[in-house]
CSV table of C-alpha atoms in Angstrom, one decimal:
chain,number,residue,atom,x,y,z
A,30,MET,CA,71.6,-78.9,171.7
A,31,LYS,CA,74.8,-79.1,173.8
A,32,LYS,CA,75.7,-75.6,172.6
A,33,LYS,CA,72.5,-74.2,174.1
A,34,TYR,CA,73.3,-75.7,177.5
A,35,TYR,CA,76.8,-74.4,177.4
A,36,ILE,CA,75.6,-70.8,176.6
A,37,PHE,CA,72.9,-71.0,179.3
A,38,GLY,CA,75.4,-72.4,181.9
A,39,ILE,CA,78.0,-69.6,181.1
A,40,LEU,CA,75.3,-66.9,181.3
A,41,TYR,CA,74.0,-68.4,184.6
A,42,LEU,CA,77.5,-68.4,186.2
A,43,VAL,CA,78.3,-64.9,185.0
A,44,ALA,CA,75.0,-63.6,186.4
A,45,ILE,CA,75.7,-65.3,189.8
A,46,VAL,CA,79.3,-63.9,189.9
A,47,PHE,CA,78.0,-60.4,189.0
A,48,ILE,CA,75.3,-60.5,191.7
A,49,MET,CA,77.9,-61.7,194.3
A,50,ASN,CA,80.0,-58.7,193.6
A,51,ASP,CA,77.3,-56.0,192.9
A,52,THR,CA,77.7,-54.1,196.3
A,53,TRP,CA,78.9,-51.1,194.3
A,54,LEU,CA,75.4,-50.7,192.9
A,55,TYR,CA,73.9,-50.1,196.4
A,56,THR,CA,73.8,-46.8,198.3
A,57,THR,CA,73.1,-48.6,201.6
A,58,PRO,CA,76.4,-49.7,203.2
A,59,ILE,CA,76.9,-53.5,203.0
A,60,ALA,CA,79.2,-55.5,205.3
A,61,LYS,CA,80.5,-59.0,205.1
A,62,LEU,CA,80.6,-60.8,208.4
A,63,THR,CA,84.1,-62.2,209.0
A,64,LYS,CA,83.8,-63.3,212.6
A,65,VAL,CA,80.7,-64.4,214.5
A,66,GLU,CA,80.7,-65.5,218.2
A,67,THR,CA,77.5,-66.9,219.6
A,68,THR,CA,76.9,-67.5,223.3
A,69,ARG,CA,73.8,-68.8,225.1
A,70,GLU,CA,72.3,-66.5,227.6
A,71,VAL,CA,70.3,-67.4,230.7
A,72,GLU,CA,67.0,-69.0,229.8
A,73,GLY,CA,64.2,-66.4,230.0
A,74,LYS,CA,60.5,-66.5,229.9
A,75,SER,CA,58.1,-65.6,227.1
A,76,THR,CA,55.0,-63.4,227.5
A,77,ARG,CA,53.0,-66.6,228.2
A,78,GLY,CA,55.5,-67.8,230.9
A,79,THR,CA,57.0,-70.6,228.9
A,80,ALA,CA,60.8,-71.2,228.8
A,81,GLU,CA,62.5,-69.3,226.0
A,82,LYS,CA,66.2,-69.9,225.0
A,83,LYS,CA,68.0,-66.7,224.3
A,84,TYR,CA,71.3,-66.2,222.5
A,85,SER,CA,73.7,-63.2,221.9
A,86,GLN,CA,76.2,-62.7,219.1
A,87,LYS,CA,79.3,-60.6,218.8
A,88,MET,CA,80.2,-60.0,215.1
A,89,GLN,CA,82.9,-58.4,213.1
A,90,GLY,CA,82.6,-57.4,209.5
A,91,ILE,CA,84.2,-55.4,206.6
A,92,ILE,CA,82.3,-52.7,204.7
A,93,LEU,CA,82.2,-53.6,201.0
A,94,ASN,CA,80.9,-50.3,199.5
A,95,GLY,CA,80.6,-46.6,199.9
A,96,GLU,CA,82.9,-44.1,201.5
A,97,LYS,CA,83.8,-46.4,204.4
A,98,LYS,CA,84.7,-49.3,202.1
A,99,GLY,CA,87.3,-51.6,203.7
A,100,LYS,CA,86.6,-50.4,207.3
A,101,THR,CA,86.2,-53.0,210.0
A,102,VAL,CA,82.9,-52.7,212.0
A,103,HIS,CA,81.5,-54.5,215.0
A,104,PHE,CA,77.9,-55.5,215.7
A,105,SER,CA,76.0,-57.2,218.5
A,106,ASN,CA,72.8,-59.2,218.2
A,107,GLU,CA,70.4,-60.9,220.5
A,108,TYR,CA,67.8,-63.5,219.3
A,109,THR,CA,65.6,-66.2,220.7
A,110,TYR,CA,65.5,-69.8,219.4
A,111,THR,CA,62.3,-69.0,217.4
A,112,GLU,CA,64.0,-66.1,215.6
A,113,MET,CA,60.6,-64.4,215.4
A,114,LEU,CA,61.8,-60.8,216.1
A,115,LYS,CA,65.5,-61.1,215.3
A,116,GLN,CA,67.4,-63.7,213.3
A,117,LYS,CA,70.7,-65.5,213.7
A,118,TYR,CA,73.6,-64.4,211.6
A,119,HIS,CA,76.5,-66.5,210.2
A,120,LYS,CA,80.0,-66.0,209.1
A,121,GLY,CA,80.1,-64.9,205.5
A,122,ASP,CA,76.7,-63.3,205.5
A,123,LYS,CA,76.4,-60.0,203.6
A,124,VAL,CA,74.3,-57.6,205.6
A,125,PHE,CA,72.8,-54.1,205.2
A,126,VAL,CA,74.2,-51.7,207.8
A,127,SER,CA,72.1,-49.1,209.4
A,128,GLY,CA,73.9,-46.9,211.9
A,129,SER,CA,75.6,-49.3,214.3
A,130,GLY,CA,73.3,-52.1,213.7
A,131,ILE,CA,72.2,-54.6,211.0
A,132,LYS,CA,69.2,-53.8,208.9
A,133,GLY,CA,68.9,-57.1,207.1
A,134,VAL,CA,70.6,-59.8,205.0
A,135,LYS,CA,71.5,-59.3,201.3
A,136,ARG,CA,69.8,-62.2,199.5
A,137,ASP,CA,69.9,-61.3,195.8
A,138,THR,CA,72.4,-64.0,195.0
A,139,GLU,CA,70.0,-66.7,196.2
A,140,LEU,CA,67.2,-65.1,194.2
A,141,VAL,CA,69.2,-65.1,191.0
A,142,MET,CA,70.1,-68.8,191.6
A,143,LEU,CA,66.4,-69.7,192.0
A,144,LEU,CA,65.4,-67.6,189.0
A,145,GLY,CA,68.0,-69.4,186.8
A,146,ILE,CA,66.7,-72.8,187.9
A,147,LEU,CA,63.2,-71.7,187.2
A,148,ILE,CA,64.1,-70.5,183.7
A,149,PHE,CA,66.0,-73.7,182.9
A,150,VAL,CA,63.1,-75.9,184.1
A,151,LEU,CA,60.5,-73.9,182.1
A,152,VAL,CA,62.5,-73.9,178.9
A,153,GLU,CA,63.6,-77.5,179.2
A,154,ALA,CA,60.1,-78.8,180.0
A,155,ALA,CA,57.9,-76.5,177.8
A,156,GLY,CA,60.3,-75.2,175.1
A,157,ARG,CA,58.8,-72.3,173.3
A,158,LYS,CA,55.9,-72.1,175.7
A,159,GLY,CA,58.4,-71.8,178.6
A,160,ILE,CA,60.1,-68.9,176.9
A,161,LEU,CA,56.8,-67.2,176.3
A,162,THR,CA,55.8,-67.8,179.9
A,163,ILE,CA,59.0,-66.0,181.1
A,164,ILE,CA,58.4,-63.1,178.7
A,165,THR,CA,54.7,-62.7,179.7
A,166,VAL,CA,55.6,-62.8,183.4
A,167,GLY,CA,58.3,-60.1,182.9
A,168,ILE,CA,55.9,-57.9,181.0
A,169,ASN,CA,53.2,-58.3,183.6
A,170,ILE,CA,55.6,-57.4,186.4
A,171,MET,CA,56.6,-54.2,184.5
A,172,ILE,CA,52.9,-53.3,184.0
A,173,PHE,CA,52.2,-53.8,187.7
A,174,ALA,CA,55.3,-51.7,188.6
A,175,VAL,CA,54.6,-48.9,186.2
A,176,PHE,CA,51.0,-48.4,187.3
A,177,PHE,CA,51.7,-48.5,191.0
A,178,VAL,CA,54.9,-46.4,190.9
A,179,LYS,CA,52.9,-43.6,189.3
A,180,ALA,CA,50.1,-44.0,191.8
A,181,ASP,CA,49.8,-41.7,194.8
A,182,ASN,CA,47.6,-41.3,197.9
A,183,THR,CA,44.8,-39.7,195.8
A,184,SER,CA,44.8,-42.4,193.1
A,185,ASN,CA,41.7,-44.5,192.5
A,186,VAL,CA,43.0,-48.0,193.3
A,187,VAL,CA,40.0,-49.8,191.7
A,188,ALA,CA,40.3,-47.8,188.5
A,189,ILE,CA,44.0,-48.7,188.4
A,190,CYS,CA,43.3,-52.4,188.9
A,191,ASN,CA,40.6,-52.4,186.3
A,192,LYS,CA,43.2,-51.3,183.7
A,193,ILE,CA,45.9,-53.7,185.0
A,194,VAL,CA,43.5,-56.7,184.9
A,195,ILE,CA,42.6,-56.0,181.2
A,196,LEU,CA,46.3,-55.6,180.3
A,197,PHE,CA,47.3,-58.7,182.3
A,198,ALA,CA,44.6,-60.8,180.6
A,199,ILE,CA,45.6,-59.5,177.1
A,200,VAL,CA,49.4,-60.0,177.6
A,201,THR,CA,49.0,-63.4,179.2
A,202,LEU,CA,46.5,-64.9,176.8
A,203,VAL,CA,47.8,-63.4,173.6
A,204,GLY,CA,51.4,-63.9,174.6
A,205,LEU,CA,51.0,-67.6,175.4
A,206,ASN,CA,48.4,-68.6,172.9
A,207,GLY,CA,48.8,-66.2,170.0
A,208,VAL,CA,46.2,-64.2,168.1
A,209,ASN,CA,43.4,-66.7,167.2
A,210,LYS,CA,39.7,-67.3,168.0
A,211,LYS,CA,40.5,-69.5,171.0
A,212,THR,CA,42.5,-66.6,172.6
A,213,TRP,CA,39.7,-64.0,171.9
A,214,ALA,CA,37.1,-66.4,173.3
A,215,ALA,CA,39.1,-67.0,176.5
A,216,LEU,CA,39.8,-63.3,176.8
A,217,LEU,CA,36.2,-62.3,176.4
A,218,SER,CA,35.1,-65.0,178.8
A,219,THR,CA,37.6,-63.9,181.4
A,220,LEU,CA,36.5,-60.3,181.3
A,221,CYS,CA,32.8,-61.1,181.3
A,222,VAL,CA,33.2,-63.3,184.4
A,223,LEU,CA,35.2,-60.6,186.2
A,224,VAL,CA,32.4,-58.1,185.5
A,225,LEU,CA,29.8,-60.6,186.7
A,226,ILE,CA,31.6,-61.5,190.0
A,227,MET,CA,32.4,-57.8,190.8
A,228,GLY,CA,28.9,-56.8,190.0
A,229,MET,CA,27.6,-59.6,192.2
A,230,PHE,CA,30.0,-58.6,195.0
A,231,ASP,CA,28.9,-54.9,194.9
A,232,LEU,CA,25.2,-55.9,194.9
A,233,VAL,CA,25.6,-58.1,197.9
A,234,ILE,CA,27.7,-55.5,199.8
A,235,ARG,CA,25.1,-52.8,199.3
A,236,HIS,CA,22.3,-54.9,200.8
A,237,VAL,CA,24.1,-56.5,203.8
A,238,GLN,CA,26.2,-55.2,206.7
A,239,GLU,CA,29.6,-53.8,205.6
A,240,LEU,CA,32.6,-55.9,206.2
A,241,ASP,CA,34.8,-55.0,209.2
A,242,TYR,CA,38.2,-54.2,207.8
A,243,SER,CA,39.7,-53.2,211.2
A,244,THR,CA,41.1,-56.7,211.9
A,245,MET,CA,42.7,-57.1,208.5
A,246,GLU,CA,46.4,-56.3,208.2
A,247,TYR,CA,46.9,-52.8,206.8
A,248,LEU,CA,43.3,-52.4,205.6
A,249,GLY,CA,42.1,-51.2,209.0
A,250,SER,CA,44.5,-48.3,209.0
A,251,ILE,CA,43.7,-46.6,205.7
A,252,ASP,CA,41.0,-44.3,204.5
A,253,ASN,CA,39.6,-46.5,201.6
A,254,PRO,CA,39.7,-50.1,202.8
A,255,ASP,CA,36.6,-50.9,200.7
A,256,ASP,CA,38.4,-49.9,197.5
A,257,MET,CA,41.5,-51.9,198.5
A,258,PHE,CA,39.5,-55.0,199.2
A,259,HIS,CA,37.7,-54.7,195.8
A,260,ALA,CA,41.1,-54.4,194.1
A,261,GLU,CA,42.3,-57.6,195.9
A,262,ILE,CA,39.3,-59.6,194.8
A,263,LEU,CA,39.7,-58.3,191.2
A,264,LEU,CA,43.3,-59.4,191.0
A,265,SER,CA,43.3,-62.6,193.1
A,266,GLY,CA,40.8,-64.5,190.9
A,267,LEU,CA,42.2,-63.4,187.5
A,268,GLY,CA,44.6,-66.3,187.2
A,269,ALA,CA,42.2,-69.1,188.1
A,270,ILE,CA,39.4,-67.7,185.9
A,271,MET,CA,41.8,-67.3,182.9
A,272,ASP,CA,43.0,-70.9,183.5
A,273,VAL,CA,39.5,-72.3,183.3
A,274,ALA,CA,38.6,-70.2,180.3
A,275,VAL,CA,41.7,-71.2,178.3
A,276,ALA,CA,41.3,-74.9,179.1
A,277,ILE,CA,37.7,-74.9,177.9
A,278,ALA,CA,38.4,-72.7,174.8
A,279,ALA,CA,41.4,-75.0,173.8
A,280,ALA,CA,39.4,-78.2,174.3
A,281,LEU,CA,36.3,-77.0,172.4
A,282,GLY,CA,38.5,-75.6,169.6
A,283,GLU,CA,40.2,-79.0,169.2
A,284,ILE,CA,36.7,-80.7,169.1
A,285,VAL,CA,35.5,-78.4,166.4
A,286,LYS,CA,38.8,-79.0,164.5
A,287,GLN,CA,38.5,-82.8,164.6
A,288,LYS,CA,34.7,-82.8,164.1
A,289,PRO,CA,33.6,-79.7,162.1
A,290,ASP,CA,29.9,-80.9,161.9
A,291,VAL,CA,29.5,-81.1,165.7
A,292,THR,CA,26.3,-79.5,166.9
A,293,PHE,CA,25.9,-76.6,169.3
A,294,LEU,CA,24.3,-78.9,171.9
A,295,GLU,CA,27.0,-81.5,171.6
A,296,LEU,CA,29.7,-78.9,172.0
A,297,PHE,CA,28.0,-77.4,175.0
A,298,LYS,CA,27.8,-80.8,176.7
A,299,SER,CA,31.4,-81.6,176.0
A,300,GLY,CA,32.5,-78.3,177.4
A,301,ARG,CA,30.4,-78.8,180.5
A,302,LYS,CA,32.1,-82.2,181.2
A,303,ILE,CA,35.5,-80.6,180.8
A,304,GLY,CA,34.5,-77.7,183.1
A,305,TYR,CA,33.3,-80.0,185.8
A,306,ASP,CA,36.7,-81.8,185.8
A,307,ILE,CA,38.6,-78.5,186.2
A,308,MET,CA,36.2,-76.8,188.6
A,309,GLY,CA,36.9,-78.9,191.7
A,310,THR,CA,40.7,-78.7,191.3
A,311,MET,CA,40.8,-75.0,190.8
A,312,ILE,CA,38.5,-74.2,193.8
A,313,ASN,CA,40.8,-76.4,195.9
A,314,VAL,CA,43.8,-74.5,194.6
A,315,LEU,CA,42.2,-71.2,195.7
A,316,LEU,CA,41.5,-72.7,199.1
A,317,PHE,CA,45.2,-73.8,199.5
A,318,VAL,CA,46.4,-70.3,198.4
A,319,PHE,CA,44.2,-68.4,200.8
A,320,GLY,CA,44.7,-71.0,203.6
A,321,SER,CA,48.5,-70.8,203.4
A,322,GLY,CA,48.4,-67.1,204.2
A,323,LEU,CA,46.3,-67.8,207.3
A,324,ILE,CA,48.7,-70.3,208.9
A,325,PRO,CA,50.7,-67.6,210.8
A,326,THR,CA,47.4,-65.9,211.9
A,327,PHE,CA,46.0,-69.1,213.4
A,328,LEU,CA,49.2,-70.4,215.0
A,329,ILE,CA,50.3,-67.1,216.6
A,330,ARG,CA,46.9,-66.2,218.0
A,331,MET,CA,46.1,-69.8,219.2
A,332,ASN,CA,49.5,-69.8,220.8
A,333,ASN,CA,48.4,-66.7,222.8
A,334,ASP,CA,45.2,-68.5,224.1
A,335,ILE,CA,42.8,-67.1,221.5
A,336,ARG,CA,40.1,-69.6,220.7
A,337,PHE,CA,39.9,-71.1,217.2
A,338,VAL,CA,36.2,-69.9,216.9
A,339,THR,CA,37.2,-66.4,217.9
A,340,ILE,CA,39.9,-66.2,215.3
A,341,VAL,CA,37.5,-67.4,212.6
A,342,LYS,CA,34.9,-64.8,213.7
A,343,LEU,CA,37.3,-61.8,213.9
A,344,TYR,CA,40.1,-62.4,211.4
A,345,ILE,CA,38.7,-64.7,208.7
A,346,PRO,CA,35.5,-63.1,207.2
A,347,CYS,CA,37.4,-61.0,204.6
A,348,GLU,CA,39.5,-64.0,203.5
A,349,LEU,CA,36.5,-66.2,203.4
A,350,CYS,CA,34.6,-63.6,201.4
A,351,ARG,CA,37.4,-63.4,198.9
A,352,PHE,CA,37.5,-67.2,198.6
A,353,LEU,CA,33.8,-67.5,198.0
A,354,VAL,CA,33.7,-64.7,195.4
A,355,GLU,CA,36.5,-66.3,193.4
A,356,SER,CA,35.1,-69.8,193.7
A,357,ILE,CA,31.8,-68.5,192.3
A,358,GLY,CA,33.8,-66.9,189.5
A,359,ILE,CA,35.4,-70.2,188.6
A,360,VAL,CA,31.9,-71.9,188.5
A,361,TRP,CA,30.5,-69.1,186.3
A,362,THR,CA,33.5,-69.3,184.0
A,363,ILE,CA,32.4,-72.8,182.8
A,364,PRO,CA,29.0,-71.9,181.2
A,365,VAL,CA,30.2,-68.4,180.1
A,366,SER,CA,33.3,-69.7,178.4
A,367,ILE,CA,31.4,-72.7,176.9
A,368,PHE,CA,28.8,-70.3,175.4
A,369,ILE,CA,31.2,-67.7,174.1
A,370,THR,CA,33.7,-70.3,172.7
A,371,THR,CA,31.0,-72.3,171.1
A,372,ILE,CA,29.6,-69.2,169.3
A,373,PHE,CA,33.1,-68.2,168.2
A,374,MET,CA,33.9,-71.6,166.8
A,375,LYS,CA,30.5,-72.2,165.1
A,376,LEU,CA,30.5,-68.8,163.5
A,377,SER,CA,34.0,-69.4,162.1
A,378,MET,CA,33.0,-72.8,160.7
A,379,LYS,CA,30.0,-71.2,158.9
A,380,LYS,CA,32.2,-68.5,157.4
A,381,ARG,CA,34.6,-71.2,156.1
A,382,ARG,CA,31.7,-73.1,154.5
A,383,LYS,CA,30.4,-70.0,152.8
A,384,SER,CA,33.8,-69.1,151.5
A,385,CYS,CA,34.2,-72.6,150.1
């Protein structure tokens, strides 16, 4: 056991040291700030007339890669106390250089540190399941990257996401739960619910006034916002729907295993009780996920004297629509997964009895 920790610790440290010295891998010039002088400027006023503290920085750094490696460079920076438009830099920061200015901070070392902690916690807490989780996440990231790297402006986004969703569901469910009846029941339930909610969404959109995508970030400036929004809905609810389907399939599978003679009606009632316990939590999880992305939208606009009701009316309809569709998907997952899982389990029990 200790050997395992030693190996992981050594690999973790090697990875951090490597990332801290990987500037030679970048084509963009990177400089390390060796001297930073910060002075406070005269207090100015923001666009709303409120007091705004301003600061200026004079910085010196050394280029770490490329043809100008070792050359000393100088930068200047101005930022406000909110750091909304420009941030504050510190001595020791590694920054990307663009012309005579700073493009951004190199943060891959911090990302590797957090990734190492995540891997350790997953493996330590879940063991084999934790390792499988890491593998499935890695495969899903590669699937996502491959499909969208190959995509271009003429690609059908909805068609791409349809394929991605199927692959995501297969990789996640089979990778984490293995090849068994519970996995196939959960997979079939997930895909059936996705078809149901997307069909419902298309039906509603055709018979009501179209959504206004002009106020949504990015969607208002592209030629096919409707396709993009369909793709967002398809992908955003996959995780929650899979979670409910797996929980019900696993629970019903265990009931059948412990009580092979359980009736269809008893199994259905048990699954319904389990589903009701999961439903409220998962819908609230969706609410928190969507709500967290709206915090900047509300605060920035309210800070500029835009009323709360106006923000809800103009900027929230698409987010609210996504939340409602995915919540309906979670609710539908309960009866669909109960029905499919029950059929899978009872059929398998009948086959076993016949073979005996």
